[in-house]
């Protein structure tokens, strides 16, 4: 109440009671949110407030040191892989790229997405649903080649996962049903996003894969 915004107050994360209902007054500058006297409408529980584009770009692209995490001779154990998810590393790059795209700064948006994938290759940090957002932003920047490649790679991962899961006994599949449904959901999102950007052949191919696996799933689980 008395510091006149001269000493910044930061929150490490949002979307919980600890943010005291101040989500719409957060400003993303790096891996923390700064409380600012500016109201910004949130677009999601974990993407609240506003993006300080220039500050975030400078931090992610120039200032932060990543410790050679993407180099072939560096091993990332499970703890460090999970940490990248906890701090929402890929999400931060995507948020910045999306905001740059909103400002029609597509050249820098593509640079940010490229850097994100360079730092978090699937060989080190497995692809997950965030890759859908990366692909979507590539599409928005008219880099259909890069977007389609990601959609194909993530679709292949889902295909391989479902091949393995649905080759097991019903009891095992029932025990991991949430994971099976997650793979179906990712596939459906890939189908929707590729179709929305008029990549019909790719969308139809993924839809065929999803239909085949769903038929196997319903047969295995005894659903009508």
PDB file of C-alpha atoms in Angstrom:
ATOM      1  CA  UNK A   1       0.000   0.000   0.000  1.00  0.00           C
ATOM      2  CA  UNK A   2       2.915   2.372   0.592  1.00  0.00           C
ATOM      3  CA  UNK A   3       5.722   1.349  -1.776  1.00  0.00           C
ATOM      4  CA  UNK A   4       4.240   3.224  -4.771  1.00  0.00           C
ATOM      5  CA  UNK A   5       5.169   0.260  -7.023  1.00  0.00           C
ATOM      6  CA  UNK A   6       8.858   1.067  -6.537  1.00  0.00           C
ATOM      7  CA  UNK A   7       9.712  -2.355  -5.099  1.00  0.00           C
ATOM      8  CA  UNK A   8       8.309  -5.184  -7.253  1.00  0.00           C
ATOM      9  CA  UNK A   9       6.256  -8.037  -5.846  1.00  0.00           C
ATOM     10  CA  UNK A  10       6.535 -11.340  -7.688  1.00  0.00           C
ATOM     11  CA  UNK A  11       4.558 -14.573  -7.601  1.00  0.00           C
ATOM     12  CA  UNK A  12       6.249 -17.824  -8.594  1.00  0.00           C
ATOM     13  CA  UNK A  13       3.028 -19.300  -9.950  1.00  0.00           C
ATOM     14  CA  UNK A  14      -0.660 -18.554 -10.345  1.00  0.00           C
ATOM     15  CA  UNK A  15      -3.938 -20.416 -10.422  1.00  0.00           C
ATOM     16  CA  UNK A  16      -4.172 -21.130  -6.692  1.00  0.00           C
ATOM     17  CA  UNK A  17      -5.320 -19.483  -3.475  1.00  0.00           C
ATOM     18  CA  UNK A  18      -1.886 -17.985  -2.892  1.00  0.00           C
ATOM     19  CA  UNK A  19      -2.401 -15.403  -5.631  1.00  0.00           C
ATOM     20  CA  UNK A  20      -5.267 -13.894  -3.606  1.00  0.00           C
ATOM     21  CA  UNK A  21      -7.481 -13.378  -6.637  1.00  0.00           C
ATOM     22  CA  UNK A  22      -4.960 -11.037  -8.274  1.00  0.00           C
ATOM     23  CA  UNK A  23      -4.471 -13.110 -11.447  1.00  0.00           C
ATOM     24  CA  UNK A  24      -5.745 -10.327 -13.706  1.00  0.00           C
ATOM     25  CA  UNK A  25      -3.055  -7.998 -12.359  1.00  0.00           C
ATOM     26  CA  UNK A  26      -0.106 -10.256 -13.144  1.00  0.00           C
ATOM     27  CA  UNK A  27       2.593  -9.555 -15.715  1.00  0.00           C
ATOM     28  CA  UNK A  28       4.737 -12.378 -17.076  1.00  0.00           C
ATOM     29  CA  UNK A  29       8.380 -11.341 -17.438  1.00  0.00           C
ATOM     30  CA  UNK A  30      10.212 -14.661 -17.127  1.00  0.00           C
ATOM     31  CA  UNK A  31       9.539 -17.575 -14.816  1.00  0.00           C
ATOM     32  CA  UNK A  32       7.685 -15.397 -12.328  1.00  0.00           C
ATOM     33  CA  UNK A  33       4.729 -13.039 -12.415  1.00  0.00           C
ATOM     34  CA  UNK A  34       5.022  -9.430 -11.375  1.00  0.00           C
ATOM     35  CA  UNK A  35       2.130  -7.692  -9.667  1.00  0.00           C
ATOM     36  CA  UNK A  36       1.269  -4.538 -11.630  1.00  0.00           C
ATOM     37  CA  UNK A  37      -1.491  -1.911 -11.327  1.00  0.00           C
ATOM     38  CA  UNK A  38      -2.822  -2.839 -14.762  1.00  0.00           C
ATOM     39  CA  UNK A  39      -5.909  -4.979 -15.312  1.00  0.00           C
ATOM     40  CA  UNK A  40      -5.592  -7.611 -18.042  1.00  0.00           C
ATOM     41  CA  UNK A  41      -8.269 -10.159 -18.783  1.00  0.00           C
ATOM     42  CA  UNK A  42      -7.005 -13.687 -18.237  1.00  0.00           C
ATOM     43  CA  UNK A  43      -7.328 -16.222 -21.048  1.00  0.00           C
ATOM     44  CA  UNK A  44      -6.894 -19.265 -18.832  1.00  0.00           C
ATOM     45  CA  UNK A  45      -6.184 -20.426 -15.327  1.00  0.00           C
ATOM     46  CA  UNK A  46      -2.452 -20.740 -15.921  1.00  0.00           C
ATOM     47  CA  UNK A  47      -2.045 -17.918 -18.437  1.00  0.00           C
ATOM     48  CA  UNK A  48      -3.378 -15.027 -16.453  1.00  0.00           C
ATOM     49  CA  UNK A  49      -2.576 -11.365 -16.761  1.00  0.00           C
ATOM     50  CA  UNK A  50      -0.440  -9.831 -19.462  1.00  0.00           C
ATOM     51  CA  UNK A  51       2.857 -10.642 -21.194  1.00  0.00           C
ATOM     52  CA  UNK A  52       5.659  -8.088 -20.972  1.00  0.00           C
ATOM     53  CA  UNK A  53       6.804  -8.871 -24.492  1.00  0.00           C
ATOM     54  CA  UNK A  54      10.150  -7.088 -24.619  1.00  0.00           C
ATOM     55  CA  UNK A  55      11.230  -8.087 -21.106  1.00  0.00           C
ATOM     56  CA  UNK A  56      10.243 -11.700 -21.641  1.00  0.00           C
ATOM     57  CA  UNK A  57      11.929 -11.831 -25.048  1.00  0.00           C
ATOM     58  CA  UNK A  58      15.156 -10.423 -23.640  1.00  0.00           C
ATOM     59  CA  UNK A  59      15.136 -12.887 -20.752  1.00  0.00           C
ATOM     60  CA  UNK A  60      14.272 -16.045 -22.681  1.00  0.00           C
ATOM     61  CA  UNK A  61      16.291 -15.344 -25.800  1.00  0.00           C
ATOM     62  CA  UNK A  62      19.347 -13.470 -24.516  1.00  0.00           C
ATOM     63  CA  UNK A  63      19.709 -13.261 -20.754  1.00  0.00           C
ATOM     64  CA  UNK A  64      18.903 -16.676 -19.297  1.00  0.00           C
ATOM     65  CA  UNK A  65      21.611 -19.328 -19.238  1.00  0.00           C
ATOM     66  CA  UNK A  66      20.311 -22.832 -19.932  1.00  0.00           C
ATOM     67  CA  UNK A  67      23.261 -24.898 -18.759  1.00  0.00           C
ATOM     68  CA  UNK A  68      23.759 -26.895 -21.973  1.00  0.00           C
ATOM     69  CA  UNK A  69      20.608 -28.834 -21.130  1.00  0.00           C
ATOM     70  CA  UNK A  70      20.031 -29.694 -24.794  1.00  0.00           C
ATOM     71  CA  UNK A  71      23.546 -30.942 -25.559  1.00  0.00           C
ATOM     72  CA  UNK A  72      23.991 -34.655 -26.407  1.00  0.00           C
ATOM     73  CA  UNK A  73      26.540 -35.217 -23.622  1.00  0.00           C
ATOM     74  CA  UNK A  74      24.257 -33.804 -20.896  1.00  0.00           C
ATOM     75  CA  UNK A  75      21.927 -36.246 -19.148  1.00  0.00           C
ATOM     76  CA  UNK A  76      18.587 -34.997 -17.826  1.00  0.00           C
ATOM     77  CA  UNK A  77      17.200 -37.312 -15.179  1.00  0.00           C
ATOM     78  CA  UNK A  78      13.509 -37.608 -14.372  1.00  0.00           C
ATOM     79  CA  UNK A  79      13.669 -34.896 -11.721  1.00  0.00           C
ATOM     80  CA  UNK A  80      15.027 -32.302 -14.132  1.00  0.00           C
ATOM     81  CA  UNK A  81      12.623 -33.315 -16.890  1.00  0.00           C
ATOM     82  CA  UNK A  82       9.728 -32.875 -14.451  1.00  0.00           C
ATOM     83  CA  UNK A  83      11.156 -29.537 -13.337  1.00  0.00           C
ATOM     84  CA  UNK A  84      10.892 -28.161 -16.875  1.00  0.00           C
ATOM     85  CA  UNK A  85       7.209 -29.062 -16.705  1.00  0.00           C
ATOM     86  CA  UNK A  86       6.735 -27.563 -13.246  1.00  0.00           C
ATOM     87  CA  UNK A  87       8.179 -24.201 -14.312  1.00  0.00           C
ATOM     88  CA  UNK A  88       6.220 -24.534 -17.582  1.00  0.00           C
ATOM     89  CA  UNK A  89       9.309 -23.881 -19.651  1.00  0.00           C
ATOM     90  CA  UNK A  90       7.814 -24.627 -23.048  1.00  0.00           C
ATOM     91  CA  UNK A  91       4.660 -22.711 -22.127  1.00  0.00           C
ATOM     92  CA  UNK A  92       6.650 -19.536 -21.475  1.00  0.00           C
ATOM     93  CA  UNK A  93       8.133 -19.608 -24.963  1.00  0.00           C
ATOM     94  CA  UNK A  94       4.705 -20.306 -26.445  1.00  0.00           C
ATOM     95  CA  UNK A  95       3.102 -17.439 -24.517  1.00  0.00           C
ATOM     96  CA  UNK A  96       5.769 -15.068 -25.795  1.00  0.00           C
ATOM     97  CA  UNK A  97       5.507 -16.321 -29.373  1.00  0.00           C
ATOM     98  CA  UNK A  98       1.713 -16.072 -29.312  1.00  0.00           C
ATOM     99  CA  UNK A  99       1.864 -12.481 -28.072  1.00  0.00           C
ATOM    100  CA  UNK A 100       4.401 -11.590 -30.754  1.00  0.00           C
ATOM    101  CA  UNK A 101       2.115 -13.165 -33.348  1.00  0.00           C
ATOM    102  CA  UNK A 102      -0.757 -11.062 -31.981  1.00  0.00           C
ATOM    103  CA  UNK A 103       1.435  -8.022 -32.665  1.00  0.00           C
ATOM    104  CA  UNK A 104       2.147  -9.267 -36.205  1.00  0.00           C
ATOM    105  CA  UNK A 105       5.805  -9.735 -35.267  1.00  0.00           C
ATOM    106  CA  UNK A 106       5.860 -13.171 -36.840  1.00  0.00           C
ATOM    107  CA  UNK A 107       9.600 -13.180 -37.539  1.00  0.00           C
ATOM    108  CA  UNK A 108      10.477 -12.969 -33.851  1.00  0.00           C
ATOM    109  CA  UNK A 109       7.631 -15.329 -32.963  1.00  0.00           C
ATOM    110  CA  UNK A 110       9.178 -18.010 -35.170  1.00  0.00           C
ATOM    111  CA  UNK A 111      12.599 -17.347 -33.633  1.00  0.00           C
ATOM    112  CA  UNK A 112      11.121 -17.908 -30.173  1.00  0.00           C
ATOM    113  CA  UNK A 113       9.444 -21.167 -31.180  1.00  0.00           C
ATOM    114  CA  UNK A 114      12.621 -22.381 -32.870  1.00  0.00           C
ATOM    115  CA  UNK A 115      14.586 -21.630 -29.721  1.00  0.00           C
ATOM    116  CA  UNK A 116      12.024 -23.469 -27.602  1.00  0.00           C
ATOM    117  CA  UNK A 117      12.390 -26.627 -29.680  1.00  0.00           C
ATOM    118  CA  UNK A 118      16.166 -26.253 -29.766  1.00  0.00           C
ATOM    119  CA  UNK A 119      16.319 -26.164 -25.965  1.00  0.00           C
ATOM    120  CA  UNK A 120      13.733 -28.898 -25.376  1.00  0.00           C
ATOM    121  CA  UNK A 121      14.252 -31.577 -28.039  1.00  0.00           C
ATOM    122  CA  UNK A 122      12.000 -34.605 -27.703  1.00  0.00           C
ATOM    123  CA  UNK A 123      15.076 -36.776 -27.110  1.00  0.00           C
ATOM    124  CA  UNK A 124      15.619 -34.922 -23.819  1.00  0.00           C
ATOM    125  CA  UNK A 125      12.140 -33.729 -22.874  1.00  0.00           C
ATOM    126  CA  UNK A 126       9.349 -35.876 -24.321  1.00  0.00           C
ATOM    127  CA  UNK A 127       6.758 -34.137 -26.459  1.00  0.00           C
ATOM    128  CA  UNK A 128       3.464 -33.477 -24.711  1.00  0.00           C
ATOM    129  CA  UNK A 129       0.259 -31.502 -25.310  1.00  0.00           C
ATOM    130  CA  UNK A 130       2.172 -28.184 -25.232  1.00  0.00           C
ATOM    131  CA  UNK A 131       3.564 -29.096 -28.652  1.00  0.00           C
ATOM    132  CA  UNK A 132       0.030 -28.559 -29.979  1.00  0.00           C
ATOM    133  CA  UNK A 133       0.293 -24.914 -28.928  1.00  0.00           C
ATOM    134  CA  UNK A 134       3.725 -24.649 -30.541  1.00  0.00           C
ATOM    135  CA  UNK A 135       2.322 -26.030 -33.798  1.00  0.00           C
ATOM    136  CA  UNK A 136      -0.691 -23.723 -33.611  1.00  0.00           C
ATOM    137  CA  UNK A 137       1.532 -20.663 -33.309  1.00  0.00           C
ATOM    138  CA  UNK A 138       3.702 -21.861 -36.206  1.00  0.00           C
ATOM    139  CA  UNK A 139       0.512 -22.132 -38.257  1.00  0.00           C
ATOM    140  CA  UNK A 140      -0.444 -18.587 -37.289  1.00  0.00           C
ATOM    141  CA  UNK A 141       2.966 -17.417 -38.498  1.00  0.00           C
ATOM    142  CA  UNK A 142       2.459 -19.214 -41.832  1.00  0.00           C
ATOM    143  CA  UNK A 143       5.198 -21.727 -41.122  1.00  0.00           C
ATOM    144  CA  UNK A 144       3.119 -24.695 -42.168  1.00  0.00           C
ATOM    145  CA  UNK A 145       6.199 -26.822 -42.764  1.00  0.00           C
ATOM    146  CA  UNK A 146       7.313 -26.557 -39.153  1.00  0.00           C
ATOM    147  CA  UNK A 147       3.784 -26.935 -37.797  1.00  0.00           C
ATOM    148  CA  UNK A 148       2.949 -29.997 -39.864  1.00  0.00           C
ATOM    149  CA  UNK A 149       6.195 -31.677 -38.845  1.00  0.00           C
ATOM    150  CA  UNK A 150       5.327 -31.258 -35.163  1.00  0.00           C
ATOM    151  CA  UNK A 151       1.759 -32.454 -35.674  1.00  0.00           C
ATOM    152  CA  UNK A 152       3.043 -35.535 -37.503  1.00  0.00           C
ATOM    153  CA  UNK A 153       5.661 -36.276 -34.824  1.00  0.00           C
ATOM    154  CA  UNK A 154       3.237 -35.938 -31.924  1.00  0.00           C
ATOM    155  CA  UNK A 155       0.643 -37.950 -33.819  1.00  0.00           C
ATOM    156  CA  UNK A 156       3.191 -40.705 -34.334  1.00  0.00           C
ATOM    157  CA  UNK A 157       3.959 -40.717 -30.605  1.00  0.00           C
ATOM    158  CA  UNK A 158       0.256 -41.068 -29.763  1.00  0.00           C
ATOM    159  CA  UNK A 159      -0.060 -43.850 -32.355  1.00  0.00           C
ATOM    160  CA  UNK A 160       2.854 -45.781 -30.853  1.00  0.00           C
ATOM    161  CA  UNK A 161       1.599 -45.300 -27.300  1.00  0.00           C
ATOM    162  CA  UNK A 162      -1.881 -46.521 -28.165  1.00  0.00           C
ATOM    163  CA  UNK A 163      -0.442 -49.468 -30.093  1.00  0.00           C
ATOM    164  CA  UNK A 164       1.363 -50.534 -26.929  1.00  0.00           C
ATOM    165  CA  UNK A 165      -1.458 -49.861 -24.471  1.00  0.00           C
ATOM    166  CA  UNK A 166      -4.175 -51.536 -26.512  1.00  0.00           C
ATOM    167  CA  UNK A 167      -2.038 -54.626 -27.071  1.00  0.00           C
ATOM    168  CA  UNK A 168      -2.331 -55.448 -23.366  1.00  0.00           C
ATOM    169  CA  UNK A 169      -4.969 -57.352 -21.432  1.00  0.00           C
ATOM    170  CA  UNK A 170      -8.212 -55.613 -20.546  1.00  0.00           C
ATOM    171  CA  UNK A 171      -7.303 -55.468 -16.861  1.00  0.00           C
ATOM    172  CA  UNK A 172      -4.121 -53.548 -17.593  1.00  0.00           C
ATOM    173  CA  UNK A 173      -5.839 -51.152 -19.986  1.00  0.00           C
ATOM    174  CA  UNK A 174      -8.551 -50.467 -17.407  1.00  0.00           C
ATOM    175  CA  UNK A 175      -5.877 -49.606 -14.842  1.00  0.00           C
ATOM    176  CA  UNK A 176      -4.350 -46.957 -17.122  1.00  0.00           C
ATOM    177  CA  UNK A 177      -7.580 -45.823 -18.755  1.00  0.00           C
ATOM    178  CA  UNK A 178      -6.876 -42.155 -18.010  1.00  0.00           C
ATOM    179  CA  UNK A 179      -3.594 -42.330 -19.916  1.00  0.00           C
ATOM    180  CA  UNK A 180      -5.303 -44.047 -22.856  1.00  0.00           C
ATOM    181  CA  UNK A 181      -7.990 -41.364 -22.974  1.00  0.00           C
ATOM    182  CA  UNK A 182      -5.289 -38.690 -22.754  1.00  0.00           C
ATOM    183  CA  UNK A 183      -3.653 -40.055 -25.906  1.00  0.00           C
ATOM    184  CA  UNK A 184      -7.022 -39.997 -27.674  1.00  0.00           C
ATOM    185  CA  UNK A 185      -7.557 -36.403 -26.567  1.00  0.00           C
ATOM    186  CA  UNK A 186      -4.157 -35.312 -27.887  1.00  0.00           C
ATOM    187  CA  UNK A 187      -4.904 -37.022 -31.199  1.00  0.00           C
ATOM    188  CA  UNK A 188      -8.271 -35.280 -31.416  1.00  0.00           C
ATOM    189  CA  UNK A 189      -6.655 -31.911 -30.722  1.00  0.00           C
ATOM    190  CA  UNK A 190      -4.117 -32.560 -33.476  1.00  0.00           C
ATOM    191  CA  UNK A 191      -6.943 -33.456 -35.861  1.00  0.00           C
ATOM    192  CA  UNK A 192      -8.831 -30.277 -34.994  1.00  0.00           C
ATOM    193  CA  UNK A 193      -5.887 -27.905 -35.246  1.00  0.00           C
ATOM    194  CA  UNK A 194      -4.608 -29.265 -38.557  1.00  0.00           C
ATOM    195  CA  UNK A 195      -8.125 -29.134 -39.984  1.00  0.00           C
ATOM    196  CA  UNK A 196      -8.671 -25.573 -38.750  1.00  0.00           C
ATOM    197  CA  UNK A 197      -5.617 -24.472 -40.753  1.00  0.00           C
ATOM    198  CA  UNK A 198      -6.856 -26.346 -43.826  1.00  0.00           C
ATOM    199  CA  UNK A 199      -4.305 -29.152 -43.618  1.00  0.00           C
ATOM    200  CA  UNK A 200      -6.972 -31.624 -44.670  1.00  0.00           C
ATOM    201  CA  UNK A 201      -4.755 -34.510 -45.777  1.00  0.00           C
ATOM    202  CA  UNK A 202      -2.878 -34.481 -42.481  1.00  0.00           C
ATOM    203  CA  UNK A 203      -6.088 -34.159 -40.486  1.00  0.00           C
ATOM    204  CA  UNK A 204      -7.711 -37.051 -42.343  1.00  0.00           C
ATOM    205  CA  UNK A 205      -4.637 -39.235 -41.808  1.00  0.00           C
ATOM    206  CA  UNK A 206      -4.702 -38.610 -38.063  1.00  0.00           C
ATOM    207  CA  UNK A 207      -8.440 -39.161 -37.970  1.00  0.00           C
ATOM    208  CA  UNK A 208      -7.969 -42.567 -39.583  1.00  0.00           C
ATOM    209  CA  UNK A 209      -5.396 -43.497 -36.938  1.00  0.00           C
ATOM    210  CA  UNK A 210      -7.681 -42.343 -34.126  1.00  0.00           C
ATOM    211  CA  UNK A 211     -10.685 -44.253 -35.498  1.00  0.00           C
ATOM    212  CA  UNK A 212      -8.705 -47.477 -35.802  1.00  0.00           C
ATOM    213  CA  UNK A 213      -7.433 -47.253 -32.238  1.00  0.00           C
ATOM    214  CA  UNK A 214     -10.841 -46.312 -30.875  1.00  0.00           C
ATOM    215  CA  UNK A 215     -12.410 -49.347 -32.504  1.00  0.00           C
ATOM    216  CA  UNK A 216      -9.768 -51.531 -30.863  1.00  0.00           C
ATOM    217  CA  UNK A 217     -10.336 -49.764 -27.555  1.00  0.00           C
ATOM    218  CA  UNK A 218     -14.118 -50.221 -27.548  1.00  0.00           C
ATOM    219  CA  UNK A 219     -13.774 -53.873 -28.574  1.00  0.00           C
ATOM    220  CA  UNK A 220     -11.214 -54.557 -25.867  1.00  0.00           C
ATOM    221  CA  UNK A 221     -13.192 -52.802 -23.145  1.00  0.00           C
ATOM    222  CA  UNK A 222     -16.484 -54.327 -24.180  1.00  0.00           C
ATOM    223  CA  UNK A 223     -18.204 -51.026 -24.982  1.00  0.00           C
ATOM    224  CA  UNK A 224     -20.967 -50.900 -27.608  1.00  0.00           C
TER     225      UNK A 224
END
